[in-house]
Each structure stands twice: as C-alpha cells, then as structure tokens.
Amino acid sequence: MVRSSGRRQVIVVDRLRKAYGPAPAVDEVSFSVEEGEIFGIIGPNGAGKTTAVECIAGLREPDGGTVRVLGLDPQRDRAALHEHVGVQLQEGAMPPKIRVAEALELFASFYRHPASADELMVLLGLSAKRHEYFKRLSGGLKQRLSVGLALVGNPTIAVLDELTTGLDPQARRDTWELIEHVRDRGVTVLLVTHFMDEAERLCNRVMLVDHGRVTALDTPAALAESAGGGTHLSFLPSVPFSLEVLTRLPDVSEVVRLGERVQVTGTGDLVPLVLNALAHVGVQTHQVQVHSATLEDAFVRLTGPPTAAAPLAEVGRR
Ligand SMILES: Nc1ncnc2c1ncn2[C@@H]1O[C@H](COP(=O)(O)OP(=O)(O)OP(=O)(O)O)[C@@H](O)[C@H]1O
C-alpha cells in the first residue's frame, strides 16, 4: 500500500487488540509505518508498547485486529517474516561465554541472506572486541551487539525496544548515530523508547500510547507544538505597559504578569514579533528567557496529571 507521500507502507496495524487479563494491554491500536522512516512508540510504563511490537514481530498472537508487515501476516507467515524483520527486544539475554564474533555468526546462520559479520562489526565499532566474551562487554557494547543481532539478517525493518536504556550519555549519542546510519542504508526502524530526547532526535513520526490506546501520532515537532503550548518568552520590561500591546499580536495566545516579569506564550516567530512590538511603544526588554515546547512537555501534558490553573494576577488571553 502507498500513502499520499508516495512512500510504501511497510507496517500496517488496524484495530490491534491484545489482553493478558480482563483489561486490554493493547486496545484498538491503528497506525502505519512508511518505508525508510524511523517511527517511534512512546508511552508510560505498562502502556502496551512492547506488546504491540511483539504482535508486529510475530512473537505474540493478537486477540483482534490485523497486522501486516510487508504485506505478510506475522502469525501465518512467520518464517517469511523472519527473513525481513530484525528484532532487538528488551532484556536480550545471551550466553555469557559467547564471543562477539561467534554471536553474530551464530545468528547469521539463522538467515538465508545474512549480512557479513565482519562488516557489521566495523559498522558497530565492535571489530576490536570480536574475541571478547559477551559478559565482559560494557553496557554500551552489549547494546551495540544486540543492535547488530537485529541487523545480521539484512532486514528491511528493524524493531528496536529500549535501545539506549542504561547507557551513559556518550554511548547513547553513539548509538543514535548508529541508528541514523542504519536508516540511511534504507532500513525502516520501529523504535520503542522512554526517552523523549531520543524520539525527538531520531524519529520522523512518534506515536504516544497510554493505557493501550493511541493518544497522539505526529512528527515530534508538531506534537511538541500542539500539546506543549508553543513557545514561552519571559522578560523584565524597562517601564510599565499595557498587556494589550502584546495580546493583540497574531500568534500570541497568552500574556501573564509574574511579579515584575511578563510571560508571553505563542507560536511562530514569537520572539522578534514581541520585541518589535515593545520597541515600537518604547519598552525595552531585559533578562529575556525563551523556552520552546519539547516533546517531553507534550508527553507530560498528555499523560500526566492535570496541570494547575494559570498563575498569579493579570492574565490576558486572545
Ligand atoms: N506476559 C504477560 N503476562 C501478563 N501481563 C503482561 C505480560 N506482558 C505484559 N503484561 C501487562 O500488559 C501491560 C502492557 O505491558 P507492556 O510490556 O506491553 O507495556 P510497555 O508499554 O512496553 O511497558 P514498559 O514501558 O514498562 O516496558 C502491562 O500492564 C503489563 O503488566
């Protein structure tokens, strides 16, 4: 199937349902993933992310709905799917005394058209560790190896679950670069993550799942903008002024006095818009601070407890 963007849909999920007990873990989830994109699934603990990707990878049988991966049914066509989908799931346990190269070669033997273990070790920065026991690898190198095992079958699609959990900041950044490299080689990536900065950096589109349901699906920037409330600009004005100077501006949604400071919320090119309008009426701005909404803001707003009412005294709204 082809979307309006002209790209092929390689994963199509329609009203997927899976329950382990009375409450559904995945409840009527529908989405599709386009060829060549990095598609992120985010959500709180227990939201149903892993269950959903396990159904897509053919590791769990859905209770309802349909899943198609490259046109294949993950349950019925499991053997064919295995050749095209590489899976790195949570807690991938390996025998402690297997060596890096042995692990890649063993997994390569499960596929008809595997990648070269040597090339993968170069790509993954593991060549110098090829004879190292798995148990002796650092967390970052173990993670790299588990990504390698997901790629060793030369998959069209890689499913990566909690790719960088437990890694230090440098190892996380190295792993992100690796995933971008994998994407640049044409592999479609389905990524489950708890890290909003990771989703923001890597994903073309992100789906937010909560209590088994899809609560948002868009680009990280659009999600941040829509649910995170846009950009916040705050400053200390040189002289008092009427808030109406700012509330009447296009793209400004709210203006609030917080003690001596003024905070403006809006979208678009908010900063030059506000500073120009103030300069026009002879107001200078000091101690200017700008905060643009992030995916994390959107996540908290969409999944967290309701936020408290607007702060303090005078509030101007459009
Ligand atoms: N094998 C299982 N048996 C029973 N319940 C399960 C099983 N696997 C998951 N669950 C339950 O299903 C729900 C969804 O779990 P799942 O692991 O899919 O969520 P998740 O979003 O991946 O969570 P996390 O972010 O913590 O990994 C949770 O309530 C979980 O306790």
mmCIF file of N, CA and C in Angstrom, residues 188-288:
data_model
loop_
_atom_site.group_PDB
_atom_site.id
_atom_site.type_symbol
_atom_site.label_atom_id
_atom_site.label_comp_id
_atom_site.label_asym_id
_atom_site.label_seq_id
_atom_site.Cartn_x
_atom_site.Cartn_y
_atom_site.Cartn_z
ATOM 1 N N THR A 188 13.980 0.465 7.529
ATOM 2 C CA THR A 188 12.912 1.136 8.272
ATOM 3 C C THR A 188 13.056 0.735 9.736
ATOM 4 N N VAL A 189 12.930 1.700 10.639
ATOM 5 C CA VAL A 189 13.163 1.397 12.057
ATOM 6 C C VAL A 189 11.898 1.667 12.866
ATOM 7 N N LEU A 190 11.472 0.674 13.643
ATOM 8 C CA LEU A 190 10.376 0.845 14.605
ATOM 9 C C LEU A 190 11.032 0.851 15.980
ATOM 10 N N LEU A 191 10.941 2.000 16.650
ATOM 11 C CA LEU A 191 11.732 2.216 17.867
ATOM 12 C C LEU A 191 10.819 2.462 19.060
ATOM 13 N N VAL A 192 10.934 1.623 20.087
ATOM 14 C CA VAL A 192 10.213 1.871 21.345
ATOM 15 C C VAL A 192 11.178 2.571 22.291
ATOM 16 N N THR A 193 10.761 3.689 22.850
ATOM 17 C CA THR A 193 11.685 4.397 23.743
ATOM 18 C C THR A 193 10.974 5.107 24.885
ATOM 19 N N HIS A 194 11.702 5.260 25.991
ATOM 20 C CA HIS A 194 11.224 6.057 27.117
ATOM 21 C C HIS A 194 11.821 7.453 27.095
ATOM 22 N N PHE A 195 12.753 7.677 26.164
ATOM 23 C CA PHE A 195 13.498 8.934 26.188
ATOM 24 C C PHE A 195 12.970 9.904 25.137
ATOM 25 N N MET A 196 12.470 11.027 25.611
ATOM 26 C CA MET A 196 11.878 11.997 24.700
ATOM 27 C C MET A 196 12.934 12.660 23.819
ATOM 28 N N ASP A 197 14.141 12.873 24.386
ATOM 29 C CA ASP A 197 15.186 13.474 23.544
ATOM 30 C C ASP A 197 15.583 12.528 22.420
ATOM 31 N N GLU A 198 15.543 11.231 22.716
ATOM 32 C CA GLU A 198 15.875 10.230 21.702
ATOM 33 C C GLU A 198 14.832 10.250 20.580
ATOM 34 N N ALA A 199 13.550 10.276 20.977
ATOM 35 C CA ALA A 199 12.469 10.299 19.983
ATOM 36 C C ALA A 199 12.552 11.582 19.152
ATOM 37 N N GLU A 200 12.835 12.695 19.835
ATOM 38 C CA GLU A 200 12.907 13.983 19.151
ATOM 39 C C GLU A 200 14.061 13.996 18.136
ATOM 40 N N ARG A 201 15.178 13.420 18.541
ATOM 41 C CA ARG A 201 16.358 13.441 17.671
ATOM 42 C C ARG A 201 16.211 12.474 16.486
ATOM 43 N N LEU A 202 15.654 11.262 16.771
ATOM 44 C CA LEU A 202 15.722 10.214 15.757
ATOM 45 C C LEU A 202 14.467 10.053 14.898
ATOM 46 N N CYS A 203 13.298 10.282 15.495
ATOM 47 C CA CYS A 203 12.074 9.777 14.842
ATOM 48 C C CYS A 203 11.476 10.773 13.852
ATOM 49 N N ASN A 204 11.067 10.251 12.698
ATOM 50 C CA ASN A 204 10.301 11.070 11.759
ATOM 51 C C ASN A 204 8.905 11.306 12.303
ATOM 52 N N ARG A 205 8.314 10.248 12.871
ATOM 53 C CA ARG A 205 6.995 10.387 13.492
ATOM 54 C C ARG A 205 6.992 9.588 14.795
ATOM 55 N N VAL A 206 6.124 10.026 15.705
ATOM 56 C CA VAL A 206 6.057 9.409 17.027
ATOM 57 C C VAL A 206 4.599 9.117 17.360
ATOM 58 N N MET A 207 4.364 7.934 17.923
ATOM 59 C CA MET A 207 3.020 7.585 18.389
ATOM 60 C C MET A 207 3.061 7.484 19.911
ATOM 61 N N LEU A 208 2.158 8.180 20.566
ATOM 62 C CA LEU A 208 2.065 8.114 22.023
ATOM 63 C C LEU A 208 0.963 7.131 22.393
ATOM 64 N N VAL A 209 1.329 6.127 23.197
ATOM 65 C CA VAL A 209 0.369 5.112 23.647
ATOM 66 C C VAL A 209 0.188 5.261 25.146
ATOM 67 N N ASP A 210 -1.059 5.215 25.597
ATOM 68 C CA ASP A 210 -1.335 5.294 27.033
ATOM 69 C C ASP A 210 -2.503 4.361 27.334
ATOM 70 N N HIS A 211 -2.348 3.513 28.344
ATOM 71 C CA HIS A 211 -3.381 2.528 28.673
ATOM 72 C C HIS A 211 -3.837 1.752 27.432
ATOM 73 N N GLY A 212 -2.863 1.367 26.607
ATOM 74 C CA GLY A 212 -3.175 0.518 25.460
ATOM 75 C C GLY A 212 -3.771 1.237 24.272
ATOM 76 N N ARG A 213 -3.960 2.546 24.377
ATOM 77 C CA ARG A 213 -4.597 3.279 23.275
ATOM 78 C C ARG A 213 -3.665 4.328 22.678
ATOM 79 N N VAL A 214 -3.866 4.652 21.415
ATOM 80 C CA VAL A 214 -3.082 5.708 20.778
ATOM 81 C C VAL A 214 -3.690 7.048 21.184
ATOM 82 N N THR A 215 -2.884 7.891 21.822
ATOM 83 C CA THR A 215 -3.417 9.190 22.227
ATOM 84 C C THR A 215 -2.875 10.325 21.361
ATOM 85 N N ALA A 216 -1.815 10.101 20.615
ATOM 86 C CA ALA A 216 -1.325 11.121 19.684
ATOM 87 C C ALA A 216 -0.392 10.452 18.684
ATOM 88 N N LEU A 217 -0.351 11.010 17.461
ATOM 89 C CA LEU A 217 0.564 10.480 16.444
ATOM 90 C C LEU A 217 0.906 11.617 15.494
ATOM 91 N N ASP A 218 2.162 12.022 15.465
ATOM 92 C CA ASP A 218 2.559 13.128 14.589
ATOM 93 C C ASP A 218 4.085 13.218 14.564
ATOM 94 N N THR A 219 4.603 14.235 13.910
ATOM 95 C CA THR A 219 6.044 14.464 13.989
ATOM 96 C C THR A 219 6.358 14.966 15.397
ATOM 97 N N PRO A 220 7.581 14.752 15.877
ATOM 98 C CA PRO A 220 7.926 15.263 17.216
ATOM 99 C C PRO A 220 7.682 16.764 17.326
ATOM 100 N N ALA A 221 8.026 17.524 16.282
ATOM 101 C CA ALA A 221 7.863 18.983 16.336
ATOM 102 C C ALA A 221 6.390 19.356 16.452
ATOM 103 N N ALA A 222 5.552 18.697 15.678
ATOM 104 C CA ALA A 222 4.120 19.027 15.710
ATOM 105 C C ALA A 222 3.511 18.652 17.055
ATOM 106 N N LEU A 223 3.935 17.513 17.610
ATOM 107 C CA LEU A 223 3.411 17.109 18.930
ATOM 108 C C LEU A 223 3.834 18.116 19.992
ATOM 109 N N ALA A 224 5.097 18.521 19.938
ATOM 110 C CA ALA A 224 5.598 19.487 20.925
ATOM 111 C C ALA A 224 4.824 20.789 20.816
ATOM 112 N N GLU A 225 4.614 21.221 19.585
ATOM 113 C CA GLU A 225 3.936 22.495 19.358
ATOM 114 C C GLU A 225 2.483 22.434 19.819
ATOM 115 N N SER A 226 1.783 21.357 19.451
ATOM 116 C CA SER A 226 0.338 21.314 19.725
ATOM 117 C C SER A 226 0.044 21.058 21.200
ATOM 118 N N ALA A 227 0.726 20.114 21.790
ATOM 119 C CA ALA A 227 0.385 19.768 23.176
ATOM 120 C C ALA A 227 1.245 20.500 24.193
ATOM 121 N N GLY A 228 2.394 20.966 23.770
ATOM 122 C CA GLY A 228 3.296 21.619 24.710
ATOM 123 C C GLY A 228 3.037 23.109 24.861
ATOM 124 N N GLY A 229 2.109 23.661 24.063
ATOM 125 C CA GLY A 229 1.712 25.050 24.259
ATOM 126 C C GLY A 229 2.604 26.059 23.573
ATOM 127 N N GLY A 230 3.422 25.636 22.587
ATOM 128 C CA GLY A 230 4.208 26.588 21.819
ATOM 129 C C GLY A 230 5.432 27.111 22.558
ATOM 130 N N THR A 231 5.788 28.368 22.250
ATOM 131 C CA THR A 231 6.987 28.975 22.825
ATOM 132 C C THR A 231 6.597 29.921 23.959
ATOM 133 N N HIS A 232 7.405 29.912 25.024
ATOM 134 C CA HIS A 232 7.202 30.838 26.146
ATOM 135 C C HIS A 232 8.375 31.804 26.167
ATOM 136 N N LEU A 233 8.054 33.100 26.200
ATOM 137 C CA LEU A 233 9.073 34.142 26.247
ATOM 138 C C LEU A 233 8.804 34.954 27.497
ATOM 139 N N SER A 234 9.819 35.150 28.347
ATOM 140 C CA SER A 234 9.578 35.993 29.518
ATOM 141 C C SER A 234 10.690 37.035 29.628
ATOM 142 N N PHE A 235 10.361 38.196 30.183
ATOM 143 C CA PHE A 235 11.317 39.309 30.244
ATOM 144 C C PHE A 235 10.905 40.289 31.333
ATOM 145 N N LEU A 236 11.859 41.179 31.629
ATOM 146 C CA LEU A 236 11.634 42.269 32.588
ATOM 147 C C LEU A 236 11.482 43.545 31.752
ATOM 148 N N PRO A 237 10.313 44.197 31.745
ATOM 149 C CA PRO A 237 10.158 45.407 30.920
ATOM 150 C C PRO A 237 10.819 46.604 31.594
ATOM 151 N N SER A 238 11.345 47.533 30.763
ATOM 152 C CA SER A 238 12.036 48.709 31.317
ATOM 153 C C SER A 238 11.034 49.666 31.967
ATOM 154 N N VAL A 239 9.807 49.694 31.449
ATOM 155 C CA VAL A 239 8.755 50.572 32.015
ATOM 156 C C VAL A 239 7.429 49.810 31.971
ATOM 157 N N PRO A 240 6.464 50.198 32.820
ATOM 158 C CA PRO A 240 5.167 49.517 32.761
ATOM 159 C C PRO A 240 4.499 49.753 31.388
ATOM 160 N N PHE A 241 3.710 48.787 30.938
ATOM 161 C CA PHE A 241 2.994 48.950 29.655
ATOM 162 C C PHE A 241 1.705 48.131 29.709
ATOM 163 N N SER A 242 0.808 48.464 28.805
ATOM 164 C CA SER A 242 -0.467 47.739 28.750
ATOM 165 C C SER A 242 -0.259 46.393 28.041
ATOM 166 N N LEU A 243 -0.757 45.311 28.639
ATOM 167 C CA LEU A 243 -0.585 43.973 28.041
ATOM 168 C C LEU A 243 -1.251 43.881 26.670
ATOM 169 N N GLU A 244 -2.160 44.825 26.424
ATOM 170 C CA GLU A 244 -2.880 44.787 25.146
ATOM 171 C C GLU A 244 -1.943 44.944 23.953
ATOM 172 N N VAL A 245 -0.802 45.624 24.201
ATOM 173 C CA VAL A 245 0.214 45.773 23.145
ATOM 174 C C VAL A 245 0.597 44.384 22.599
ATOM 175 N N LEU A 246 0.602 43.394 23.486
ATOM 176 C CA LEU A 246 1.022 42.042 23.080
ATOM 177 C C LEU A 246 -0.157 41.125 22.775
ATOM 178 N N THR A 247 -1.247 41.224 23.528
ATOM 179 C CA THR A 247 -2.369 40.275 23.319
ATOM 180 C C THR A 247 -2.969 40.447 21.926
ATOM 181 N N ARG A 248 -2.832 41.641 21.340
ATOM 182 C CA ARG A 248 -3.449 41.830 20.019
ATOM 183 C C ARG A 248 -2.569 41.319 18.873
ATOM 184 N N LEU A 249 -1.357 40.862 19.191
ATOM 185 C CA LEU A 249 -0.464 40.377 18.133
ATOM 186 C C LEU A 249 -0.906 39.007 17.620
ATOM 187 N N PRO A 250 -0.745 38.781 16.313
ATOM 188 C CA PRO A 250 -1.032 37.440 15.807
ATOM 189 C C PRO A 250 -0.034 36.453 16.424
ATOM 190 N N ASP A 251 -0.429 35.216 16.592
ATOM 191 C CA ASP A 251 0.434 34.140 17.128
ATOM 192 C C ASP A 251 0.646 34.212 18.640
ATOM 193 N N VAL A 252 0.178 35.280 19.307
ATOM 194 C CA VAL A 252 0.292 35.322 20.774
ATOM 195 C C VAL A 252 -0.997 34.760 21.365
ATOM 196 N N SER A 253 -0.875 33.747 22.225
ATOM 197 C CA SER A 253 -2.088 33.139 22.795
ATOM 198 C C SER A 253 -2.347 33.588 24.234
ATOM 199 N N GLU A 254 -1.277 33.996 24.946
ATOM 200 C CA GLU A 254 -1.485 34.361 26.345
ATOM 201 C C GLU A 254 -0.361 35.295 26.810
ATOM 202 N N VAL A 255 -0.726 36.283 27.643
ATOM 203 C CA VAL A 255 0.284 37.171 28.238
ATOM 204 C C VAL A 255 -0.013 37.248 29.738
ATOM 205 N N VAL A 256 0.998 37.004 30.555
ATOM 206 C CA VAL A 256 0.794 36.931 32.009
ATOM 207 C C VAL A 256 1.856 37.778 32.700
ATOM 208 N N ARG A 257 1.437 38.560 33.734
ATOM 209 C CA ARG A 257 2.437 39.212 34.577
ATOM 210 C C ARG A 257 2.782 38.266 35.723
ATOM 211 N N LEU A 258 4.070 37.985 35.895
ATOM 212 C CA LEU A 258 4.538 37.145 37.002
ATOM 213 C C LEU A 258 5.441 38.035 37.850
ATOM 214 N N GLY A 259 4.862 38.723 38.837
ATOM 215 C CA GLY A 259 5.625 39.720 39.597
ATOM 216 C C GLY A 259 6.023 40.841 38.646
ATOM 217 N N GLU A 260 7.346 41.126 38.591
ATOM 218 C CA GLU A 260 7.793 42.213 37.710
ATOM 219 C C GLU A 260 7.999 41.741 36.272
ATOM 220 N N ARG A 261 8.022 40.431 36.092
ATOM 221 C CA ARG A 261 8.287 39.892 34.747
ATOM 222 C C ARG A 261 6.989 39.746 33.972
ATOM 223 N N VAL A 262 7.124 39.635 32.669
ATOM 224 C CA VAL A 262 5.968 39.363 31.806
ATOM 225 C C VAL A 262 6.281 38.097 31.025
ATOM 226 N N GLN A 263 5.295 37.191 30.959
ATOM 227 C CA GLN A 263 5.497 35.954 30.194
ATOM 228 C C GLN A 263 4.493 35.908 29.053
ATOM 229 N N VAL A 264 5.022 35.668 27.854
ATOM 230 C CA VAL A 264 4.184 35.624 26.652
ATOM 231 C C VAL A 264 4.236 34.208 26.084
ATOM 232 N N THR A 265 3.087 33.642 25.761
ATOM 233 C CA THR A 265 3.038 32.316 25.147
ATOM 234 C C THR A 265 2.461 32.464 23.746
ATOM 235 N N GLY A 266 3.058 31.726 22.802
ATOM 236 C CA GLY A 266 2.538 31.800 21.436
ATOM 237 C C GLY A 266 3.260 30.842 20.519
ATOM 238 N N THR A 267 3.052 31.021 19.219
ATOM 239 C CA THR A 267 3.671 30.131 18.231
ATOM 240 C C THR A 267 4.369 30.977 17.169
ATOM 241 N N GLY A 268 4.978 30.298 16.212
ATOM 242 C CA GLY A 268 5.618 31.009 15.105
ATOM 243 C C GLY A 268 6.852 31.781 15.565
ATOM 244 N N ASP A 269 7.118 32.913 14.893
ATOM 245 C CA ASP A 269 8.291 33.740 15.212
ATOM 246 C C ASP A 269 7.976 34.681 16.361
ATOM 247 N N LEU A 270 7.745 34.099 17.515
ATOM 248 C CA LEU A 270 7.238 34.866 18.657
ATOM 249 C C LEU A 270 8.231 35.928 19.138
ATOM 250 N N VAL A 271 9.504 35.566 19.190
ATOM 251 C CA VAL A 271 10.484 36.453 19.839
ATOM 252 C C VAL A 271 10.629 37.787 19.093
ATOM 253 N N PRO A 272 10.948 37.792 17.778
ATOM 254 C CA PRO A 272 11.049 39.089 17.101
ATOM 255 C C PRO A 272 9.725 39.846 17.087
ATOM 256 N N LEU A 273 8.626 39.094 17.002
ATOM 257 C CA LEU A 273 7.303 39.730 16.974
ATOM 258 C C LEU A 273 7.075 40.550 18.241
ATOM 259 N N VAL A 274 7.361 39.928 19.392
ATOM 260 C CA VAL A 274 7.120 40.577 20.686
ATOM 261 C C VAL A 274 8.116 41.716 20.905
ATOM 262 N N LEU A 275 9.389 41.480 20.624
ATOM 263 C CA LEU A 275 10.397 42.504 20.886
ATOM 264 C C LEU A 275 10.168 43.736 20.009
ATOM 265 N N ASN A 276 9.768 43.516 18.750
ATOM 266 C CA ASN A 276 9.492 44.653 17.858
ATOM 267 C C ASN A 276 8.299 45.457 18.356
ATOM 268 N N ALA A 277 7.242 44.753 18.780
ATOM 269 C CA ALA A 277 6.028 45.440 19.237
ATOM 270 C C ALA A 277 6.341 46.287 20.469
ATOM 271 N N LEU A 278 7.186 45.759 21.339
ATOM 272 C CA LEU A 278 7.522 46.509 22.558
ATOM 273 C C LEU A 278 8.417 47.704 22.219
ATOM 274 N N ALA A 279 9.373 47.496 21.327
ATOM 275 C CA ALA A 279 10.270 48.590 20.936
ATOM 276 C C ALA A 279 9.460 49.728 20.334
ATOM 277 N N HIS A 280 8.405 49.350 19.602
ATOM 278 C CA HIS A 280 7.552 50.331 18.923
ATOM 279 C C HIS A 280 6.872 51.276 19.921
ATOM 280 N N VAL A 281 6.583 50.773 21.144
ATOM 281 C CA VAL A 281 5.936 51.632 22.152
ATOM 282 C C VAL A 281 6.950 52.071 23.215
ATOM 283 N N GLY A 282 8.243 51.940 22.897
ATOM 284 C CA GLY A 282 9.291 52.477 23.770
ATOM 285 C C GLY A 282 9.600 51.621 24.996
ATOM 286 N N VAL A 283 9.288 50.334 24.934
ATOM 287 C CA VAL A 283 9.588 49.445 26.062
ATOM 288 C C VAL A 283 10.820 48.605 25.717
ATOM 289 N N GLN A 284 11.828 48.670 26.581
ATOM 290 C CA GLN A 284 12.997 47.797 26.379
ATOM 291 C C GLN A 284 12.809 46.529 27.209
ATOM 292 N N THR A 285 13.449 45.453 26.772
ATOM 293 C CA THR A 285 13.288 44.174 27.485
ATOM 294 C C THR A 285 14.638 43.759 28.065
ATOM 295 N N HIS A 286 14.607 43.306 29.324
ATOM 296 C CA HIS A 286 15.835 42.841 29.980
ATOM 297 C C HIS A 286 15.628 41.398 30.437
ATOM 298 N N GLN A 287 16.760 40.704 30.637
ATOM 299 C CA GLN A 287 16.737 39.312 31.149
ATOM 300 C C GLN A 287 15.732 38.449 30.382
ATOM 301 N N VAL A 288 15.856 38.474 29.053
ATOM 302 C CA VAL A 288 14.906 37.714 28.205
ATOM 303 C C VAL A 288 15.210 36.219 28.304
#
